[in-house]
PDB file of C-alpha atoms in Angstrom:
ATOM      1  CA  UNK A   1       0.000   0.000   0.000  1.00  0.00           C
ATOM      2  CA  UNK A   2       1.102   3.374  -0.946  1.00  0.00           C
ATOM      3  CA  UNK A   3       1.467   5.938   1.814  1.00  0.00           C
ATOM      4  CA  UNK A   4       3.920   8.084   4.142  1.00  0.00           C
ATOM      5  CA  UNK A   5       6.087   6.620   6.791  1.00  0.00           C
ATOM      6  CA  UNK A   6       7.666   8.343   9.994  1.00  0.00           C
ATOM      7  CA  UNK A   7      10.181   7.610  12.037  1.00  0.00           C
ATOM      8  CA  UNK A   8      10.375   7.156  14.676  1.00  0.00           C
ATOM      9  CA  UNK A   9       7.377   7.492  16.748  1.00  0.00           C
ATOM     10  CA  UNK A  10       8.825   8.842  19.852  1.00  0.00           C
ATOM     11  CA  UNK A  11      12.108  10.139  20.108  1.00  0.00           C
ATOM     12  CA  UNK A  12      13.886  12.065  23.288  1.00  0.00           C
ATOM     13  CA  UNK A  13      16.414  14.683  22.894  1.00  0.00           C
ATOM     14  CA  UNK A  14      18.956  16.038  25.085  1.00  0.00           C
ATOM     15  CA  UNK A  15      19.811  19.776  25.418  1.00  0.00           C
ATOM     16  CA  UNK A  16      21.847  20.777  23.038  1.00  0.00           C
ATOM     17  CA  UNK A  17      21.197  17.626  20.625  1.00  0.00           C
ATOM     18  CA  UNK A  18      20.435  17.963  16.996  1.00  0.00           C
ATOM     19  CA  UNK A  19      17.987  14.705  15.694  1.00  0.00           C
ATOM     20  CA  UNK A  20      16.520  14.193  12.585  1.00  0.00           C
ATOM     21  CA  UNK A  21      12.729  12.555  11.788  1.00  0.00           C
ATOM     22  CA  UNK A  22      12.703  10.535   9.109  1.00  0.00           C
ATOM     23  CA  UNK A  23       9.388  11.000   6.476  1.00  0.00           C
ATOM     24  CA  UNK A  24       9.571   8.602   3.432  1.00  0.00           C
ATOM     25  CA  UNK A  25       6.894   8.681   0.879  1.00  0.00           C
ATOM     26  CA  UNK A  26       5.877   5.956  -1.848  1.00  0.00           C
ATOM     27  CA  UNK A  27       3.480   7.710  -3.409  1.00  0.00           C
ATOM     28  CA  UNK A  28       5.365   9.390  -5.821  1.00  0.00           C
ATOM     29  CA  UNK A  29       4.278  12.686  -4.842  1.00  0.00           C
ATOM     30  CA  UNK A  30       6.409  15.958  -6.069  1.00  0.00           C
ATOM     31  CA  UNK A  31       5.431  17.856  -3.129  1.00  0.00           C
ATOM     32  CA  UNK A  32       6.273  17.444   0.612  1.00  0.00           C
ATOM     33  CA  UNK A  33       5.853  19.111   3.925  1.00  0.00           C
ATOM     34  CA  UNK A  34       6.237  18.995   7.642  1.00  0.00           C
ATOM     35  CA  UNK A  35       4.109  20.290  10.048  1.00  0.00           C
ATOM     36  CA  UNK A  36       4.075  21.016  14.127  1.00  0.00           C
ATOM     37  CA  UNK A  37       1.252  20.507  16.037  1.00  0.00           C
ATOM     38  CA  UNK A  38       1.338  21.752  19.652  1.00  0.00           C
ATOM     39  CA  UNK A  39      -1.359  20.532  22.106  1.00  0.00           C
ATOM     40  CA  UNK A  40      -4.850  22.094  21.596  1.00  0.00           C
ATOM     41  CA  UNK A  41      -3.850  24.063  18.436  1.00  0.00           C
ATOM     42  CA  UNK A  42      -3.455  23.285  14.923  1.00  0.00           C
ATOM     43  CA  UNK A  43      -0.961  22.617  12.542  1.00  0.00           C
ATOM     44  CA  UNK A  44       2.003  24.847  11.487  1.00  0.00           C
ATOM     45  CA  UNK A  45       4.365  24.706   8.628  1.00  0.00           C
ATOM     46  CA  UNK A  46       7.538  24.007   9.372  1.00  0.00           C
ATOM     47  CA  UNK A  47       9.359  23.618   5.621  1.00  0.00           C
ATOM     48  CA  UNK A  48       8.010  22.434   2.516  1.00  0.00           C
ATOM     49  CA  UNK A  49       9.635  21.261  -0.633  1.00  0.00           C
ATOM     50  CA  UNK A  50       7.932  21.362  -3.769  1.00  0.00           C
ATOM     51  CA  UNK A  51      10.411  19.414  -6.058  1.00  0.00           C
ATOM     52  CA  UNK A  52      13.556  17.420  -5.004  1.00  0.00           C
ATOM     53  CA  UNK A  53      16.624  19.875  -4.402  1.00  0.00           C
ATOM     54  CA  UNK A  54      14.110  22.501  -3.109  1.00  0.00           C
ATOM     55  CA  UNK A  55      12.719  23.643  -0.346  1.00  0.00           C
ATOM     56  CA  UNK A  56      10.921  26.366   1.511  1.00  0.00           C
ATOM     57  CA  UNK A  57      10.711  27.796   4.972  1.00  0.00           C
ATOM     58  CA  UNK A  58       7.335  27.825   6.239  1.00  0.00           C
ATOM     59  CA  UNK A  59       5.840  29.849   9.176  1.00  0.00           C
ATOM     60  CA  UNK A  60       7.853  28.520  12.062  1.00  0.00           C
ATOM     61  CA  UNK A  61      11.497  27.385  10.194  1.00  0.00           C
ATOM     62  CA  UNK A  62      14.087  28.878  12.856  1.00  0.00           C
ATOM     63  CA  UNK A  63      15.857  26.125  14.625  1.00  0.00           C
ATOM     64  CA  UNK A  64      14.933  23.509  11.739  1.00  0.00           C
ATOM     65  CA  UNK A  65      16.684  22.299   9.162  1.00  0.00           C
ATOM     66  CA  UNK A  66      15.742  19.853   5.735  1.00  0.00           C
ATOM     67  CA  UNK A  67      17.037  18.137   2.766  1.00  0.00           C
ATOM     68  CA  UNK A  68      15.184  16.843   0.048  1.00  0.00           C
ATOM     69  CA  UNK A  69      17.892  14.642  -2.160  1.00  0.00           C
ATOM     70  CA  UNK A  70      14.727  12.069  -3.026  1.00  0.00           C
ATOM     71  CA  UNK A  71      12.309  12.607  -3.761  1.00  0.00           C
ATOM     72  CA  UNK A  72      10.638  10.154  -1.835  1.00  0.00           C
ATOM     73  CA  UNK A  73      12.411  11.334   0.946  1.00  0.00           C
ATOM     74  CA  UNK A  74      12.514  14.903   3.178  1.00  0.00           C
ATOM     75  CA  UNK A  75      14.128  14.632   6.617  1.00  0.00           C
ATOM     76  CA  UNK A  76      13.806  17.179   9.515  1.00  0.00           C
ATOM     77  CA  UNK A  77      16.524  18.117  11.734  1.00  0.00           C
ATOM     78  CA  UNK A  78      15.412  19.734  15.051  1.00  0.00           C
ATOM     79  CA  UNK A  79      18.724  21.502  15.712  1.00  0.00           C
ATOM     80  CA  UNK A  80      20.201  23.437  19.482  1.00  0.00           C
ATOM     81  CA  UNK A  81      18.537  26.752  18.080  1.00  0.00           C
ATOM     82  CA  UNK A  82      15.380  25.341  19.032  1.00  0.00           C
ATOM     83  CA  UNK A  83      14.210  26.254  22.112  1.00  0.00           C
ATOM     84  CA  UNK A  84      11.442  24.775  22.785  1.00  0.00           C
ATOM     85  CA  UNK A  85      11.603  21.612  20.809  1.00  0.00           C
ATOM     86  CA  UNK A  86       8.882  19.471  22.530  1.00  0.00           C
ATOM     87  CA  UNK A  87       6.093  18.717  19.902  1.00  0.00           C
ATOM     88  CA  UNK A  88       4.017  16.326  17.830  1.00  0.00           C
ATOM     89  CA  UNK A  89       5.655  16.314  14.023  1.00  0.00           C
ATOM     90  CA  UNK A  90       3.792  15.591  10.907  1.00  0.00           C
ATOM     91  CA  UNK A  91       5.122  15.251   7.510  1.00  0.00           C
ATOM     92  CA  UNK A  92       3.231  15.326   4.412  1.00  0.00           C
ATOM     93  CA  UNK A  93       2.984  14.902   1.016  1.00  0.00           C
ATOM     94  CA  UNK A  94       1.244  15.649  -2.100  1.00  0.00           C
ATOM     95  CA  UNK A  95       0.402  15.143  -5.755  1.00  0.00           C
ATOM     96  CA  UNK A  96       1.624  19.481  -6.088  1.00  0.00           C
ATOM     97  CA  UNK A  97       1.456  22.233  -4.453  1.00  0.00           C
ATOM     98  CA  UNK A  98      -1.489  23.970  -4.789  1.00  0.00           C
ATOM     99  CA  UNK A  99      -3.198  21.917  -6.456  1.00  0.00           C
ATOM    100  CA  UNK A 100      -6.190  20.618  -6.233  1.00  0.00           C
ATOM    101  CA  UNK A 101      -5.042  17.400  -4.305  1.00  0.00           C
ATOM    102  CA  UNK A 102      -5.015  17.004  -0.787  1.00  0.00           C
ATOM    103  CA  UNK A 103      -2.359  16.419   1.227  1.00  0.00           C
ATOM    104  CA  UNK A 104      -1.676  12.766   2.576  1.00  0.00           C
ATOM    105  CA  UNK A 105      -0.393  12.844   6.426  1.00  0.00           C
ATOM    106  CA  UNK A 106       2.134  10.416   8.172  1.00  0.00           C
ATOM    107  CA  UNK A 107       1.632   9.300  11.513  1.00  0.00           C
ATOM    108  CA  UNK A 108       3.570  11.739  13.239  1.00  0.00           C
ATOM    109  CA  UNK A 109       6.775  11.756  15.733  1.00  0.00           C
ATOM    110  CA  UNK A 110       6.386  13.115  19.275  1.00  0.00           C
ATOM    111  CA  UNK A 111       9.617  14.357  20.685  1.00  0.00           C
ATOM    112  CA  UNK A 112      10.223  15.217  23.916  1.00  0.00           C
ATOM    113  CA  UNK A 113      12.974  17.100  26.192  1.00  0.00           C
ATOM    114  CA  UNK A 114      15.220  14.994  28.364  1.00  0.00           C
TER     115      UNK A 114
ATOM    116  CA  UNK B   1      -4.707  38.037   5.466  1.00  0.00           C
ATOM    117  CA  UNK B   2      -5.841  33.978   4.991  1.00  0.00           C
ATOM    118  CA  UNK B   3      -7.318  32.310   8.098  1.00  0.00           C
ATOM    119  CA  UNK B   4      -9.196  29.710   8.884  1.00  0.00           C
ATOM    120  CA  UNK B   5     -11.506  29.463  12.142  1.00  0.00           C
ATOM    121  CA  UNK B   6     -13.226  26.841  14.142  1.00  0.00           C
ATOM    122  CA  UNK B   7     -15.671  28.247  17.085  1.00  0.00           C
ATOM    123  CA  UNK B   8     -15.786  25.600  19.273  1.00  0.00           C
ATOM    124  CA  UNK B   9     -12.839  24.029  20.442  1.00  0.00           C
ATOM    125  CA  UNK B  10     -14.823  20.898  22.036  1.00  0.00           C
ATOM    126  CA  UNK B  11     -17.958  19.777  21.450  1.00  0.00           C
ATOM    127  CA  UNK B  12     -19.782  17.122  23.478  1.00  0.00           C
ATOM    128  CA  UNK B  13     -22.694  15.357  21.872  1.00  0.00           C
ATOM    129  CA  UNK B  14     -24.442  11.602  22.529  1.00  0.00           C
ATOM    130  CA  UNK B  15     -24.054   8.834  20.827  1.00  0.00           C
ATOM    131  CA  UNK B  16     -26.601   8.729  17.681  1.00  0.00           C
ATOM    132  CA  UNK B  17     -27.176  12.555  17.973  1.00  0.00           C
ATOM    133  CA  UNK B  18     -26.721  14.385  14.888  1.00  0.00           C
ATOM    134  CA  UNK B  19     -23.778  16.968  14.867  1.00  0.00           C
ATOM    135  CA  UNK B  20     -22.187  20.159  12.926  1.00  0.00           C
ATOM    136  CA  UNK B  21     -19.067  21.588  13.339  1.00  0.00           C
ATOM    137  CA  UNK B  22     -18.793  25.075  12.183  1.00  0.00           C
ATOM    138  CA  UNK B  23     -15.538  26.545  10.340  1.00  0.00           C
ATOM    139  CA  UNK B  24     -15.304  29.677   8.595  1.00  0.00           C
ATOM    140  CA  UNK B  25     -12.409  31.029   6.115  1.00  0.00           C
ATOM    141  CA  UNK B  26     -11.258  34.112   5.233  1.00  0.00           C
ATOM    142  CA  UNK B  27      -9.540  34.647   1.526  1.00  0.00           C
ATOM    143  CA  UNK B  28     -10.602  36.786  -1.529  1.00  0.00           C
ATOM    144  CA  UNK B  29     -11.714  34.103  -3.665  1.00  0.00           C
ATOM    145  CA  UNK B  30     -13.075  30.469  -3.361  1.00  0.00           C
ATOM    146  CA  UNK B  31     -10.193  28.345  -1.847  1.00  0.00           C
ATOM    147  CA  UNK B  32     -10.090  24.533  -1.871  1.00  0.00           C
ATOM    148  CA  UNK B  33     -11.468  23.224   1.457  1.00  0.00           C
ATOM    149  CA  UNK B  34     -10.838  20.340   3.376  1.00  0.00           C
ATOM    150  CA  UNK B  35     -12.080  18.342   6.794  1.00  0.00           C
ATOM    151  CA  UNK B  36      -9.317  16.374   8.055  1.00  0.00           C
ATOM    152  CA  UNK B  37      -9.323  13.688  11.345  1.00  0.00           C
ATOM    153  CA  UNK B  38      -7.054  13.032  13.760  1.00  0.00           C
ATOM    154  CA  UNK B  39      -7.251  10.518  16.392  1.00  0.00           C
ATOM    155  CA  UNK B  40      -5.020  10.727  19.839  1.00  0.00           C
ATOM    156  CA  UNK B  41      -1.595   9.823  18.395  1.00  0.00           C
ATOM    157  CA  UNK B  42      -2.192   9.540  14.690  1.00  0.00           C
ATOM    158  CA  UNK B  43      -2.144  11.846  11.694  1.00  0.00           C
ATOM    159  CA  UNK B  44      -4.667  13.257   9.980  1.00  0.00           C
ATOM    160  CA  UNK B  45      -7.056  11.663   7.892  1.00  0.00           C
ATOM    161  CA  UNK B  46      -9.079  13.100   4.871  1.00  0.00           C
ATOM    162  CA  UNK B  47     -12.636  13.152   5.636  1.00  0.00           C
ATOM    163  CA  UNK B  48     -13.851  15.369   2.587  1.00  0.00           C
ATOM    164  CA  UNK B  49     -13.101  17.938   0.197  1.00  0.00           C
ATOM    165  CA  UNK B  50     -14.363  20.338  -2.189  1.00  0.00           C
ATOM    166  CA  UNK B  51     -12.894  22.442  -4.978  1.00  0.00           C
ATOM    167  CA  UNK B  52     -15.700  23.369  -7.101  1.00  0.00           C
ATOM    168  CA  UNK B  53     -19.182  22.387  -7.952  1.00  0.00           C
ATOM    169  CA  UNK B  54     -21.882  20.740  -6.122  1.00  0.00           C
ATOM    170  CA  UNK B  55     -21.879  22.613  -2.264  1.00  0.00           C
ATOM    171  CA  UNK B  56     -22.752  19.779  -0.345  1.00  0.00           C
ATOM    172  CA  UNK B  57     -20.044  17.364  -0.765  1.00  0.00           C
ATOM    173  CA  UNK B  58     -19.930  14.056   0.610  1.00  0.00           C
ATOM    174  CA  UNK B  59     -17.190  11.842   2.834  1.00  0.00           C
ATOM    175  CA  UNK B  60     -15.936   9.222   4.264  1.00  0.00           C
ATOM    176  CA  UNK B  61     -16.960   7.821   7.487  1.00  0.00           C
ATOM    177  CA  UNK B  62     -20.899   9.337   6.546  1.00  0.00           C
ATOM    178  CA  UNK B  63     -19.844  12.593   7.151  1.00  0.00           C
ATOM    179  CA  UNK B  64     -20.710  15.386   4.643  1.00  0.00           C
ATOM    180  CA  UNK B  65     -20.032  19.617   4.313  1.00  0.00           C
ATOM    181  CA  UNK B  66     -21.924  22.247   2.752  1.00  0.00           C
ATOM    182  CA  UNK B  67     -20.288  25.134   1.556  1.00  0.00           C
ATOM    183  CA  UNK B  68     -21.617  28.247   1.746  1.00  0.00           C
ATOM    184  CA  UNK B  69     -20.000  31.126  -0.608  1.00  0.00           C
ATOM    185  CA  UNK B  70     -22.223  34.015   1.269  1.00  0.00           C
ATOM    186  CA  UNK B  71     -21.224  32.756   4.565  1.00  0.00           C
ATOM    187  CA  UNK B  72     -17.186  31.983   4.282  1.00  0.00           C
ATOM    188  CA  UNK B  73     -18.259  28.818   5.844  1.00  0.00           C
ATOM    189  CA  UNK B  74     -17.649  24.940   5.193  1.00  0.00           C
ATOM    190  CA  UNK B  75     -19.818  23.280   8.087  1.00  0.00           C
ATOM    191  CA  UNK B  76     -18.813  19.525   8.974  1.00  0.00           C
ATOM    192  CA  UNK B  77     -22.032  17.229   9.203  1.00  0.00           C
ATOM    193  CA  UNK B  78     -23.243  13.809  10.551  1.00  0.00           C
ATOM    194  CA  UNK B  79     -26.893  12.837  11.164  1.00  0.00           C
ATOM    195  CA  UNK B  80     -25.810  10.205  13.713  1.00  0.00           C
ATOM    196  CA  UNK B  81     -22.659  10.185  15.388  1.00  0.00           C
ATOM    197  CA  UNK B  82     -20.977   7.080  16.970  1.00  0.00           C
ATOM    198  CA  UNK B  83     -18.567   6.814  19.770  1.00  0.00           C
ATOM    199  CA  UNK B  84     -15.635   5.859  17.573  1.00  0.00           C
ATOM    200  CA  UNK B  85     -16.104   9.339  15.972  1.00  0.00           C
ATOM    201  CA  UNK B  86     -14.683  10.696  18.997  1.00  0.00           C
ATOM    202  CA  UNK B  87     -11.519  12.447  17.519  1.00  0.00           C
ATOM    203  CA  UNK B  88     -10.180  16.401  16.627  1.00  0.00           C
ATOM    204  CA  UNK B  89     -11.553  17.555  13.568  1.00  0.00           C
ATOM    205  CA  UNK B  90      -9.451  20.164  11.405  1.00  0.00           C
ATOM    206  CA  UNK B  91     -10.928  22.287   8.827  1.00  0.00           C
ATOM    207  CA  UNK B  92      -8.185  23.402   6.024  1.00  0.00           C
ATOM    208  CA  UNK B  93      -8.383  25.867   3.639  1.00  0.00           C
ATOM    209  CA  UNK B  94      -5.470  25.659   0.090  1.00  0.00           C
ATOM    210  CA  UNK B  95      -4.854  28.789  -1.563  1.00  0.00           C
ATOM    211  CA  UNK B  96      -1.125  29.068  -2.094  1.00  0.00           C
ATOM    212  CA  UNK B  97      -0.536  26.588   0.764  1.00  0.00           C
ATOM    213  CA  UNK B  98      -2.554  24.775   3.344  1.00  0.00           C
ATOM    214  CA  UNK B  99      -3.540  26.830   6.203  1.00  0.00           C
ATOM    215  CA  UNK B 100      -5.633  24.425   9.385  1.00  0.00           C
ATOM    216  CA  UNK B 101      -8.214  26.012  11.460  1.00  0.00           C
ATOM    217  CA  UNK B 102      -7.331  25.413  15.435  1.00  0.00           C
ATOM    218  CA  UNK B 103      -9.050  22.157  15.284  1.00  0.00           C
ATOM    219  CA  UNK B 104     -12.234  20.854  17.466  1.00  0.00           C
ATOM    220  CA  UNK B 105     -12.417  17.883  19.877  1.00  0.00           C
ATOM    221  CA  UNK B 106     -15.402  15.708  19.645  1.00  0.00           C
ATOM    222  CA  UNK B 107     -16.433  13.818  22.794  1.00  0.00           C
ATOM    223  CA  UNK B 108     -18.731  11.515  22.585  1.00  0.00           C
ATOM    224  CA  UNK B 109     -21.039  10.418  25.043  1.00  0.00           C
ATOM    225  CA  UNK B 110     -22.366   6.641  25.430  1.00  0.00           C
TER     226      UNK B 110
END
């Protein structure tokens, strides 16, 4: 079955640690994304890559990093510079951006402070 | 400036009850809309969409939205709801890119 896979689910990070979630992507979709989602609010765009060797900073990119080298593949690196790193990550992907199809969601990463 | 808004951040309703939840955009023109689904834990799931067309579109799950061009609005609907709809529900609005409403919790009581 087609679809988006993250890895992993939970994850723990020291101060001062960079780590990376993983978001791979079978679909063959052009377009991918990754999201925050903080308790009781919505979604936010981290970074979103439209094509492979591109990307885009989103709403919230400081202290985040990406690469997009596949394109069925677009890791996030949650570097030192961000401060408050605790939060539920969701990568996604789509047919283009823009377009008129949706986006299809992963199953997120949590990742917590210890 | 784009937004998306959902009024009620929970809602409570019993099981087999009918149920709306309300979500109203904001953007110049007609965007693509979207109801997503998110249980504890999980992504989101795509409940419905509509880009152009018929107003009342239907989804998965037996859920269906009207859109309403006068109102900004793209209402989320179910004539009988059953406990495993308990979940957040995210409206979405696409112009350039996605933008979510704040989400509302469904509770569900037996």
């Amino acid at each position: 079955d087609g679809g988006i896979t993250q890895s992993p689910k939970y994850l723990f990070r020291k101060e001062g640690q960079n780590v990376t979630l993983s978001c791979e992507q079978n679909l063959n979709h052009d377009a991918m994304y990754w999201y925050r989602q903080d308790p009781g609010q919505g979604l936010r765009l981290i970074y979103y890559s439209q094509i492979v060797n591109d990307f885009q900073k989103g709403d919230i990119a400081e202290g985040y990093s990406v690469s997009r080298e596949k394109k069925e593949s677009f890791p996030l690196t949650v570097t030192s510079a961000q401060k408050n790193p605790t939060a539920f990550y969701l990568c996604a992907s789509s047919a283009g951006q823009g377009s008129n199809q949706p986006q299809h969601f992963g199953d997120g990463t949590r990742l917590s402070i210890l | 400036a784009q937004s998306v808004t959902q009024p009620d951040i929970h809602i409570t309703v019993s099981e087999g009850a009918s149920l709306e939840l309300r979500c109203n955009y904001s953007y110049g023109a007609t965007p693509y809309l979207f109801w997503y689904v998110q249980s504890p834990g999980q992504g989101l799931q795509l409940l419905l969409k509509y880009f152009s067309g018929d107003t009342l579109v239907q989804g998965i799950k037996g859920f269906e939205a009207e859109f309403k061009r006068s109102q900004s609005s793209f209402n989320l609907r179910k004539p009988s709801v059953h406990w495993s709809d308990a979940a957040e529900y995210f409206c979405a609005m696409e112009s350039h890119m996605l933008t979510f409403g704040g989400g509302t919790r469904l509770m569900v009581k037996p």
